[in-house]
PDB file of C-alpha atoms in Angstrom:
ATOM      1  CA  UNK A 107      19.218   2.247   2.789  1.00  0.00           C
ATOM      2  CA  UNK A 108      17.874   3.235   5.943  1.00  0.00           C
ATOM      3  CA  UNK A 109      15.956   6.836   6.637  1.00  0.00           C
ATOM      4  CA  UNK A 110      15.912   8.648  10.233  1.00  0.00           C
ATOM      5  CA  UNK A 111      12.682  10.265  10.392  1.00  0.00           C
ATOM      6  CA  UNK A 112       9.912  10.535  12.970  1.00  0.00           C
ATOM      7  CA  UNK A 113      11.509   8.619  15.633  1.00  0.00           C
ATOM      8  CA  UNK A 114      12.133   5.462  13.670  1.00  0.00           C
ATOM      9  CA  UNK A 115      14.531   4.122  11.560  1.00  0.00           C
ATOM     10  CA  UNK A 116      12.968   3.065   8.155  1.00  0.00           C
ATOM     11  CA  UNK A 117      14.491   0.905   5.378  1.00  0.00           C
ATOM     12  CA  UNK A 118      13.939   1.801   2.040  1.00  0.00           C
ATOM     13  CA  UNK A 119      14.551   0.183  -1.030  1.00  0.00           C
ATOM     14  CA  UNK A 120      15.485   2.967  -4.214  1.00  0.00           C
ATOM     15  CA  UNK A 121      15.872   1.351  -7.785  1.00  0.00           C
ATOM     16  CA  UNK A 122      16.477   3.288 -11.267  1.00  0.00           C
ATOM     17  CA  UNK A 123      16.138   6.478 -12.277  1.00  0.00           C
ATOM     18  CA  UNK A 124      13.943   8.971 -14.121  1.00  0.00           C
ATOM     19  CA  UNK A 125      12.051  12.763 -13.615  1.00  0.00           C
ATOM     20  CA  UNK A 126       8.903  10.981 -11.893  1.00  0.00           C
ATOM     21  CA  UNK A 127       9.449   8.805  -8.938  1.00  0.00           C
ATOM     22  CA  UNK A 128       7.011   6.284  -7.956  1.00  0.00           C
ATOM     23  CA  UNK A 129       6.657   5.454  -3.562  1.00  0.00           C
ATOM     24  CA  UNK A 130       5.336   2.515  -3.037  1.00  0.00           C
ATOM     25  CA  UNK A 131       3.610   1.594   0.560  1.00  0.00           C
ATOM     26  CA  UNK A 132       3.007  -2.515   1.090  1.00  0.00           C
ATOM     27  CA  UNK A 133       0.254  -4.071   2.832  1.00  0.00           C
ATOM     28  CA  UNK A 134      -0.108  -5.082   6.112  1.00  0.00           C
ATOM     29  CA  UNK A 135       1.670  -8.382   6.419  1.00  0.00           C
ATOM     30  CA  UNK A 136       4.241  -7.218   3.363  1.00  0.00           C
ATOM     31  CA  UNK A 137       7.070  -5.356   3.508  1.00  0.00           C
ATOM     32  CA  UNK A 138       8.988  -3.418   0.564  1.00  0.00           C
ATOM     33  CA  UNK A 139       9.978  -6.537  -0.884  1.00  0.00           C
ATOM     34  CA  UNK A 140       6.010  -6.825  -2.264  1.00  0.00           C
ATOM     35  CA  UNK A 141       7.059  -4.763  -5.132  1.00  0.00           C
ATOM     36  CA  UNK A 142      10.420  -6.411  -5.971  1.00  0.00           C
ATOM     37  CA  UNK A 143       8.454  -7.385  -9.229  1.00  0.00           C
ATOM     38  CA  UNK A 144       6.829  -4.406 -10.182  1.00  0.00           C
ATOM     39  CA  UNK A 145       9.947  -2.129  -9.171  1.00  0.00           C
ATOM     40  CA  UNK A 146      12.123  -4.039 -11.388  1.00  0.00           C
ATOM     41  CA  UNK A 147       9.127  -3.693 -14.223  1.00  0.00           C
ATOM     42  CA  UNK A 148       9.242   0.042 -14.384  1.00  0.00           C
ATOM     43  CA  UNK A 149      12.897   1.168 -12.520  1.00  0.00           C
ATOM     44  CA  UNK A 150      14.028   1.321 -16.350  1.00  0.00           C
ATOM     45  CA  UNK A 151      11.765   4.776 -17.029  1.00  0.00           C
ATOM     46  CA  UNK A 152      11.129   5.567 -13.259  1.00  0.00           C
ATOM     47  CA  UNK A 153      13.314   6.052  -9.449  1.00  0.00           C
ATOM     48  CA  UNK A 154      11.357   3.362  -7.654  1.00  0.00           C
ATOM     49  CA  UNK A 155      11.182   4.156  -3.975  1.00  0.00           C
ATOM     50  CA  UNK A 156       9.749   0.998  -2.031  1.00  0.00           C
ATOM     51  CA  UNK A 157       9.081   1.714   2.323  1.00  0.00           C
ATOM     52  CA  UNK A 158       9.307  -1.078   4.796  1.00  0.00           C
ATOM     53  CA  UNK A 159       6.537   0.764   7.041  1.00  0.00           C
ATOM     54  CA  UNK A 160       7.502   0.687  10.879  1.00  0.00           C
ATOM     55  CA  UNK A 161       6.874  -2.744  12.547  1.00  0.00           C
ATOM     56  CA  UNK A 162       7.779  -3.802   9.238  1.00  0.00           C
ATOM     57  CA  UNK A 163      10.263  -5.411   7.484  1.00  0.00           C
ATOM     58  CA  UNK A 164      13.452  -3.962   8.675  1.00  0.00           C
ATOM     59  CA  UNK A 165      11.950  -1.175   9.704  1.00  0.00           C
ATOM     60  CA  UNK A 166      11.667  -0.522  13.757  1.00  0.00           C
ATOM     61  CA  UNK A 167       8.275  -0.513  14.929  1.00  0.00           C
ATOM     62  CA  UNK A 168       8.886   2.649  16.678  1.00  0.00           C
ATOM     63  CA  UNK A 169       6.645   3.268  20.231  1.00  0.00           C
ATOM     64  CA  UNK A 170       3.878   1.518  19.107  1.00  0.00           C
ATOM     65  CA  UNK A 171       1.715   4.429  17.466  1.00  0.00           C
ATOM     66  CA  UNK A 172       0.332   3.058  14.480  1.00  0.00           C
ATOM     67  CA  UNK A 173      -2.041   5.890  13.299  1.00  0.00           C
ATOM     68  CA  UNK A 174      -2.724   6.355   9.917  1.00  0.00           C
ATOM     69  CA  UNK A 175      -1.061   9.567  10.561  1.00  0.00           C
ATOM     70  CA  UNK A 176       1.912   8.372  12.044  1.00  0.00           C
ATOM     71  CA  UNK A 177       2.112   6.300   9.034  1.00  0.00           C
ATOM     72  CA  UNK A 178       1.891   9.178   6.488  1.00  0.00           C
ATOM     73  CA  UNK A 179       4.322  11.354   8.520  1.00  0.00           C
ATOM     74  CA  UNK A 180       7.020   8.367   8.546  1.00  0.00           C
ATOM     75  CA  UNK A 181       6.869   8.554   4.434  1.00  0.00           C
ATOM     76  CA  UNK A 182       6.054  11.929   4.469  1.00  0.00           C
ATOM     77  CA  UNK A 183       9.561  12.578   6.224  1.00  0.00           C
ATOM     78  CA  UNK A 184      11.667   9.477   3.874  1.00  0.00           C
ATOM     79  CA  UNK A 185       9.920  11.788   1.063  1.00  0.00           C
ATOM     80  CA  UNK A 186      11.477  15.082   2.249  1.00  0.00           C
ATOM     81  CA  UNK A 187      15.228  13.239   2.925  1.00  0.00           C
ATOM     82  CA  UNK A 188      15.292  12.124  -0.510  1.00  0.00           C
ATOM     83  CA  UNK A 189      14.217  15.377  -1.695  1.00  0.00           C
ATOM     84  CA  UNK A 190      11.548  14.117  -4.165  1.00  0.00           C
ATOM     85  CA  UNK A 191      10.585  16.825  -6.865  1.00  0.00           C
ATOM     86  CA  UNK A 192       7.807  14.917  -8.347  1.00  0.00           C
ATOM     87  CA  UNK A 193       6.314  11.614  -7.311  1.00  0.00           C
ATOM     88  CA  UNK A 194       3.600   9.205  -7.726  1.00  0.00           C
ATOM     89  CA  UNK A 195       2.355   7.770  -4.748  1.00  0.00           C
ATOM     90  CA  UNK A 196       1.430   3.667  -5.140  1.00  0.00           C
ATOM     91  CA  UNK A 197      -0.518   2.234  -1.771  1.00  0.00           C
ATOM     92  CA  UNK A 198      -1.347  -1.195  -1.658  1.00  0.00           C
ATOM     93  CA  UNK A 199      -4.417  -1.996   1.265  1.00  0.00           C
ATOM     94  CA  UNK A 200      -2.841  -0.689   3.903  1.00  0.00           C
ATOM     95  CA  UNK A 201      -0.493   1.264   2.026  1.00  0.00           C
ATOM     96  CA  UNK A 202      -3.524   2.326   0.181  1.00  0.00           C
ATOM     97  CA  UNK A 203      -5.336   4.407   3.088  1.00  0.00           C
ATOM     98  CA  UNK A 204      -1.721   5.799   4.245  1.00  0.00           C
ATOM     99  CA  UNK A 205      -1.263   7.163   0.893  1.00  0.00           C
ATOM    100  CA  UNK A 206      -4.957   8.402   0.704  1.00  0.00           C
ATOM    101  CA  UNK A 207      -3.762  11.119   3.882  1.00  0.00           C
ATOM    102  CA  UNK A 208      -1.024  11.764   2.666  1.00  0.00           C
ATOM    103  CA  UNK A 209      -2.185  12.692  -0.179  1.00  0.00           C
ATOM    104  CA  UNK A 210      -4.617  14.971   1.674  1.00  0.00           C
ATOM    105  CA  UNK A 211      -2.417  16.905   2.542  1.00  0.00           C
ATOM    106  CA  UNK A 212      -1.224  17.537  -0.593  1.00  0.00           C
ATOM    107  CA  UNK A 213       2.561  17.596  -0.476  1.00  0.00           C
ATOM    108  CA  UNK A 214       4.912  19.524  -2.719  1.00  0.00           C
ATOM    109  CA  UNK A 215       5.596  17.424  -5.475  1.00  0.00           C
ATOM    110  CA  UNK A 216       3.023  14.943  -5.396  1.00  0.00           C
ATOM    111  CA  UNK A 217       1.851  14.450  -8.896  1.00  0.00           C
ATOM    112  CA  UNK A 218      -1.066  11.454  -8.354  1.00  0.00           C
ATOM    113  CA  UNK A 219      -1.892   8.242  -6.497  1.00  0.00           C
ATOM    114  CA  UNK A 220      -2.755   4.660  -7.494  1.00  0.00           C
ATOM    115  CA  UNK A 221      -4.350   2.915  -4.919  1.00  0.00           C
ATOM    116  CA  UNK A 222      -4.278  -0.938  -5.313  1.00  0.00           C
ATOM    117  CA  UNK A 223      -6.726  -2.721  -3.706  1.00  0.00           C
ATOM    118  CA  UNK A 224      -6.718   0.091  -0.449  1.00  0.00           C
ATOM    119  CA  UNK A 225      -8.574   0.336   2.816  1.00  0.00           C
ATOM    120  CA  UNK A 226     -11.105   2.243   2.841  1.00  0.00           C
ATOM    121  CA  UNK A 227     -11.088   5.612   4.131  1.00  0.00           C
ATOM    122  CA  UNK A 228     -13.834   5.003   6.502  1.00  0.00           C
ATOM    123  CA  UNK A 229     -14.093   2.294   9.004  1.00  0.00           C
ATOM    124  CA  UNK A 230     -13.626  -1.193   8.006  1.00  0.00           C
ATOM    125  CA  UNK A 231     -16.711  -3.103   7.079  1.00  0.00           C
ATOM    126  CA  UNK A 232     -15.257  -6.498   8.963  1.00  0.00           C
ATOM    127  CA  UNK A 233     -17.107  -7.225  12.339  1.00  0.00           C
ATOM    128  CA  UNK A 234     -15.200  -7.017  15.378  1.00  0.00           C
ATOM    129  CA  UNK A 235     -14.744 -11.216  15.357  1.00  0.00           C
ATOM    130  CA  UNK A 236     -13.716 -11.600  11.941  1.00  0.00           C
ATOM    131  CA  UNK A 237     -10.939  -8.403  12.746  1.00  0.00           C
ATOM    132  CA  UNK A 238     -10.101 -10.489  15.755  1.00  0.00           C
ATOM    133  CA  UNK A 239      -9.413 -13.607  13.989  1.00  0.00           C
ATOM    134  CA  UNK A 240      -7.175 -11.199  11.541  1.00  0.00           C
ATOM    135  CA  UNK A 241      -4.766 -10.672  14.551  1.00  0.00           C
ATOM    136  CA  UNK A 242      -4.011 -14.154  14.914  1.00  0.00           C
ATOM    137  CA  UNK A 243      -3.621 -14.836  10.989  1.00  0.00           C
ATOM    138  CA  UNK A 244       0.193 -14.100  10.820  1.00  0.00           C
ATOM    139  CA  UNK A 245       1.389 -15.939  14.328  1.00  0.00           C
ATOM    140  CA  UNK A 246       2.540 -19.454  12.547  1.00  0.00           C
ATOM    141  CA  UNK A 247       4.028 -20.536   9.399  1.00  0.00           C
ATOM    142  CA  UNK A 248       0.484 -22.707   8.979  1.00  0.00           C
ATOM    143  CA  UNK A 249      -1.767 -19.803   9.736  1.00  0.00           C
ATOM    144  CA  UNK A 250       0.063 -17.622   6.776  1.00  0.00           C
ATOM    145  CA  UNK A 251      -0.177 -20.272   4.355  1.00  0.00           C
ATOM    146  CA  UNK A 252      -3.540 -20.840   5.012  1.00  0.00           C
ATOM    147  CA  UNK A 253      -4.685 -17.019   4.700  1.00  0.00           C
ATOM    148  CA  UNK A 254      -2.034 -16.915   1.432  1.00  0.00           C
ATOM    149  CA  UNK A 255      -3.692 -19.682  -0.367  1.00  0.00           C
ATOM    150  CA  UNK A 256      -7.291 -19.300   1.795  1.00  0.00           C
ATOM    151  CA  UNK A 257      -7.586 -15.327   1.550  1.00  0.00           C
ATOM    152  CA  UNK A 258      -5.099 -13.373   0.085  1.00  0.00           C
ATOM    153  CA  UNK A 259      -4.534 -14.776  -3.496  1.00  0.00           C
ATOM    154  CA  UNK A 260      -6.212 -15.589  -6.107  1.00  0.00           C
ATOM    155  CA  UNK A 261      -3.427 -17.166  -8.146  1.00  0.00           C
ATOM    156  CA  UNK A 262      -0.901 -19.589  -7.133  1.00  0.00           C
ATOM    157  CA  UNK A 263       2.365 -17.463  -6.175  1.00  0.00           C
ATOM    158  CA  UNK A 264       5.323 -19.109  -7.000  1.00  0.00           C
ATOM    159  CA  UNK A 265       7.355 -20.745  -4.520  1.00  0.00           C
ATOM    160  CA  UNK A 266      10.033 -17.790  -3.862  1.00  0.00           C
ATOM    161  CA  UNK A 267       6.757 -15.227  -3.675  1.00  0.00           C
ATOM    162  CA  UNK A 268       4.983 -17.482  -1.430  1.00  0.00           C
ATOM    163  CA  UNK A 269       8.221 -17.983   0.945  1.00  0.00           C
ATOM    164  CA  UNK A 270       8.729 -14.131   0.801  1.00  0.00           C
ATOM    165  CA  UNK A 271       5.439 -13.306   2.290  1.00  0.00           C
ATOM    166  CA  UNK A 272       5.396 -16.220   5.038  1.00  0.00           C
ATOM    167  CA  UNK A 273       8.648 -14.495   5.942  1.00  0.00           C
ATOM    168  CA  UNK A 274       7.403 -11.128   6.250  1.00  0.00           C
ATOM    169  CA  UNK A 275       4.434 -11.415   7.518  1.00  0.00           C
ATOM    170  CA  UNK A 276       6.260 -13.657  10.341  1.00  0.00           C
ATOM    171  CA  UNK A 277       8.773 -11.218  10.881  1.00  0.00           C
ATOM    172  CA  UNK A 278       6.023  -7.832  11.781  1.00  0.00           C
ATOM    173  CA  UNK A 279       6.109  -6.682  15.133  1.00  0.00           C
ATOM    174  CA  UNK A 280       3.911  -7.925  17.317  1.00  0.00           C
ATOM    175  CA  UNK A 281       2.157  -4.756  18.084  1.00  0.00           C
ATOM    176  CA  UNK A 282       1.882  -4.071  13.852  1.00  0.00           C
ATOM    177  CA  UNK A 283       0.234  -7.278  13.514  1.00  0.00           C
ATOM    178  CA  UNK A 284      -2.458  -5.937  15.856  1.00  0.00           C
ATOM    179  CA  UNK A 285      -2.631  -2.526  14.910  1.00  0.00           C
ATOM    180  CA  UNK A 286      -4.284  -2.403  11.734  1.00  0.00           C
ATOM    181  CA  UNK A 287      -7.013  -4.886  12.059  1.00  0.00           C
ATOM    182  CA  UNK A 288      -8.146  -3.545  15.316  1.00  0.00           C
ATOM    183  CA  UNK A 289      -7.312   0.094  15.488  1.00  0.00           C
ATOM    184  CA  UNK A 290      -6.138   1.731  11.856  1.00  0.00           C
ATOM    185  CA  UNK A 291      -8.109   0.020   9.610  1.00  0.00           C
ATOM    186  CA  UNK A 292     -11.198   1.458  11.749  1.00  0.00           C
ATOM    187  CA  UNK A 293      -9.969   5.371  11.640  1.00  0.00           C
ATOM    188  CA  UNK A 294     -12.583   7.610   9.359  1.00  0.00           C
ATOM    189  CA  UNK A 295     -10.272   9.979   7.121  1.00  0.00           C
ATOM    190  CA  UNK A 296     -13.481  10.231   4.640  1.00  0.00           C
ATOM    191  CA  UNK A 297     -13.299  14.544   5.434  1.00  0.00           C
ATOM    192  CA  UNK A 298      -9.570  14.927   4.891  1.00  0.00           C
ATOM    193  CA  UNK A 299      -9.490  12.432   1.621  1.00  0.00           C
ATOM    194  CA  UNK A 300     -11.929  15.056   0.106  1.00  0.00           C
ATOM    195  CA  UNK A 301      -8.867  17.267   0.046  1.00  0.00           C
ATOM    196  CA  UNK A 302      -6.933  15.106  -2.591  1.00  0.00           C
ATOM    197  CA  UNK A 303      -6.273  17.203  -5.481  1.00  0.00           C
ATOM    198  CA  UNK A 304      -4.363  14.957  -8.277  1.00  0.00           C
ATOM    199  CA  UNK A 305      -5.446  12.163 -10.035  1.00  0.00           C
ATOM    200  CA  UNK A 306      -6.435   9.048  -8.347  1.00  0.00           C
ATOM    201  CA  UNK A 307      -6.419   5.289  -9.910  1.00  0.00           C
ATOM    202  CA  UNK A 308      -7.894   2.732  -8.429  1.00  0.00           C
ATOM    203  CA  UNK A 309      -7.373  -1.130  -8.860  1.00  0.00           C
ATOM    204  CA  UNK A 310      -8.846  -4.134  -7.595  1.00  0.00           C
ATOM    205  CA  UNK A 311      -8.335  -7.663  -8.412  1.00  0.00           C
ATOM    206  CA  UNK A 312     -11.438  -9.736  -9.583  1.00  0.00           C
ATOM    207  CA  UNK A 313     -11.153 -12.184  -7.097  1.00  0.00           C
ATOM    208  CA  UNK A 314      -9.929 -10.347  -4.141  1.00  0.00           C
ATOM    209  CA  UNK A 315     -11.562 -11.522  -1.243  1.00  0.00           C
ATOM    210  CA  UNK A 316     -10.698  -8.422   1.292  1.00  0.00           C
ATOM    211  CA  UNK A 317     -11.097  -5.330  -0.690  1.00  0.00           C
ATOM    212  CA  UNK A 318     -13.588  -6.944  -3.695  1.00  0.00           C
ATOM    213  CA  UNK A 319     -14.409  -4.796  -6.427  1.00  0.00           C
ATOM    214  CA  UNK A 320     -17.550  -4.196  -4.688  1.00  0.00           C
ATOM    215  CA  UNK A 321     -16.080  -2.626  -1.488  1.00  0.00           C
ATOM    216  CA  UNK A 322     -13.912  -0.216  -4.021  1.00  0.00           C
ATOM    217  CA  UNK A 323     -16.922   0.917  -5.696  1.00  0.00           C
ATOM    218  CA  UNK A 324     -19.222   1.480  -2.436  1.00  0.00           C
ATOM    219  CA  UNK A 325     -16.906   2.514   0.333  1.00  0.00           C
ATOM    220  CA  UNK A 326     -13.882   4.102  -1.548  1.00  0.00           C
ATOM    221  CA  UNK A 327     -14.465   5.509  -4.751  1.00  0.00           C
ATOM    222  CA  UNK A 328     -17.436   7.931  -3.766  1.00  0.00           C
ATOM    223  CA  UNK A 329     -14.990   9.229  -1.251  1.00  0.00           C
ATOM    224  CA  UNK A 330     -12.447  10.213  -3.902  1.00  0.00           C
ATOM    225  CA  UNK A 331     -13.428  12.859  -6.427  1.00  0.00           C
ATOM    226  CA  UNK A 332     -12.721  12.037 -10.036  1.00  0.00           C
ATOM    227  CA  UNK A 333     -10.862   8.669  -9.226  1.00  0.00           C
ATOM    228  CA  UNK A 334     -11.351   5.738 -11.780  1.00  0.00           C
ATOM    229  CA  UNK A 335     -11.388   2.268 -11.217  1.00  0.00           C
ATOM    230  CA  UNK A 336      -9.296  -0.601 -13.539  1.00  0.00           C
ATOM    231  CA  UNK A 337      -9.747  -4.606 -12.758  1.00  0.00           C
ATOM    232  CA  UNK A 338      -7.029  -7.196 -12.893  1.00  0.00           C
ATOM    233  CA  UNK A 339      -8.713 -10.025 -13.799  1.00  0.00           C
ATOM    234  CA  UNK A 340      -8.269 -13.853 -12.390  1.00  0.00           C
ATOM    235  CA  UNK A 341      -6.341 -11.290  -9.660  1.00  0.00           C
ATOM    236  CA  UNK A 342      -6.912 -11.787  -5.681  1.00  0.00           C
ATOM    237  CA  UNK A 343      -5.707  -9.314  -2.816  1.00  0.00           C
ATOM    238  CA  UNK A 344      -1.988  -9.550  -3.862  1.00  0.00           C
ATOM    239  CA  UNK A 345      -1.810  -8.368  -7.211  1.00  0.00           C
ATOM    240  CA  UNK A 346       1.725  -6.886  -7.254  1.00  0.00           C
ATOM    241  CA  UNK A 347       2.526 -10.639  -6.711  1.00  0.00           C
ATOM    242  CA  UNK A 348      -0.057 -12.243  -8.821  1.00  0.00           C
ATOM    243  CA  UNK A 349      -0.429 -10.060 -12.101  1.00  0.00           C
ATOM    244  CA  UNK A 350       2.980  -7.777 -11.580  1.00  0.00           C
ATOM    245  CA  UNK A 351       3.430  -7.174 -15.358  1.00  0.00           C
ATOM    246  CA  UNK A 352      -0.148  -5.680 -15.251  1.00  0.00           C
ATOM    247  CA  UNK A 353      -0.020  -3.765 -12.368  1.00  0.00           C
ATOM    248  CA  UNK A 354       3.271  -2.323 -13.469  1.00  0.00           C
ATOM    249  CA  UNK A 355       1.754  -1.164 -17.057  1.00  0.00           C
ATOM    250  CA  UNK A 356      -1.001   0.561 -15.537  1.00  0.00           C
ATOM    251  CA  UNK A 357       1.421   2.490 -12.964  1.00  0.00           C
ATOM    252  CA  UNK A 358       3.510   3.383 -15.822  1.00  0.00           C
ATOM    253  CA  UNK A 359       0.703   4.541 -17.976  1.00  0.00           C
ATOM    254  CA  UNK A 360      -1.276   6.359 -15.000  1.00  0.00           C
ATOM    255  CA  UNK A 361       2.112   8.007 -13.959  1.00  0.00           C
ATOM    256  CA  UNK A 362       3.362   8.973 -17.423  1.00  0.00           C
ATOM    257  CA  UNK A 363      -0.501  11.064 -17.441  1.00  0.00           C
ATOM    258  CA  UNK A 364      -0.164  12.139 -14.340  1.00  0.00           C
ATOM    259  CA  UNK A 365       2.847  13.949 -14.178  1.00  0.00           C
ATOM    260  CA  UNK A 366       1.704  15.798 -17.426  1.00  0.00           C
ATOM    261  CA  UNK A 367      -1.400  16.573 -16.090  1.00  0.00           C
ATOM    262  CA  UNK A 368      -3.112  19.852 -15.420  1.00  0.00           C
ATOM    263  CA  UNK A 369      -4.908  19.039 -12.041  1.00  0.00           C
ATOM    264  CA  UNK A 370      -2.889  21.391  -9.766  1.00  0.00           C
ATOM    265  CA  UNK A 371      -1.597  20.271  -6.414  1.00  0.00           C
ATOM    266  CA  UNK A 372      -1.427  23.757  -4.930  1.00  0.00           C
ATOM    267  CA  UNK A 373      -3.320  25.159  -1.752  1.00  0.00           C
TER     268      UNK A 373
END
């Protein structure tokens, strides 16, 4: 379906049905798609709500403002128009440090977060070349296979999965493709994600080359009081493609916890 809000037009993929919905944010290169595995995991005991972000997918790309906070405000609004009650928020990398303002700002409703593999709330830790090189990663069919297999994975995706993300990350918008590595991925929301006020999981891959289990546990997890870390292991950058069945038990498990939990949400 697609959502008005904030000036663009965003698809949005909504599975299942159940008291605690789950929102799930892709990475840059992905779209909502990323999730079809996971989604279909857990849509039996949860409404799965998966976001093409703008520039995205078939999402627009909107006027070109690609601020973290113009990327909370877009879900922020698909959020209000489906009239969420209670939700879990699920980021993945860049997906990850949306959901860490949004969750800032804590929203009615918003029960927890999982943040898989996310950028970090602070600035990136990549020097300016190796961001530069990051702009030109999704421009050919040759250059996404060789960050897939070079970069992003640790396991070998199967031959839809790998087709799927040549496709989308082919298909961003110019101007998204840009965007993160050398503008959004360098913002510093380290203040405002002191403000989160449910539960936080966090969960890298063992073999993730961009956000290793090292950069969680130096440059986001000190940042975000009371979160815990879990490890996929044998797991690279794209674990909701690589270890799906995994990823989706721990969602379930965190979420199930999390919407019974006593951490309160309110101002």
């Amino acid at each position: 379906m697609k959502i008005h809000t904030n000036g663009v037009s965003l698809n949005v993929r909504v599975q299942g049905d159940g008291e605690t919905s789950l929102v799930f944010l892709h990475y840059w290169g992905g779209s909502s798609r990323t999730w079809h595995h996971v989604t279909h995991a857990l849509a039996d005991r949860f409404q799965t709500v998966a976001l093409d972000q703008r520039g995205w997918g078939d999402s627009d790309a909107g006027d070109g403002n690609f601020l973290v906070a113009t990327l909370a405000d877009d879900v922020e609004g698909a959020i209000d128009a489906l009239a969420l009650e209670r939700y879990v928020l699920v980021g993945h990398s860049m997906g990850g440090k949306v959901a860490q303002l949004l969750a800032s700002r804590r929203p009615k409703g918003l029960a927890g977060v999982v943040l898989v593999a996310p950028g970090s709330p602070g600035p990136s830790v990549f020097p300016l070349e190796q961001r530069t090189m990051m702009t030109h990663a999704y421009e050919t069919r040759e250059s996404v296979a060789a960050t897939v297999t070079q970069v992003l994975t640790g396991k070998a995706l199967s031959t839809s999965d790998f087709e799927q993300v040549i496709d989308d990350s082919l298909r961003g918008a110019p101007e998204a493709k840009v965007a993160w590595p050398m503008a959004t991925m360098m913002e510093d929301i380290r203040s405002e994600v002191a403000n989160i006020g449910v539960p936080v999981l966090v969960v890298g891959g063992e073999s993730d080359k961009v956000d290793s289990v090292e950069l969680l546990s130096s440059h986001v997890l000190p940042f975000l009081r009371g979160a815990t870390l879990t490890v996929l292991p044998q797991t690279g950058h794209l674990s909701p493609l690589e270890s799906p069945d995994e990823l989706a038990q721990l969602i379930a498990r965190f979420a199930c916890g999390a919407a019974n939990s006593e951490w309160s949400n309110a101002r």
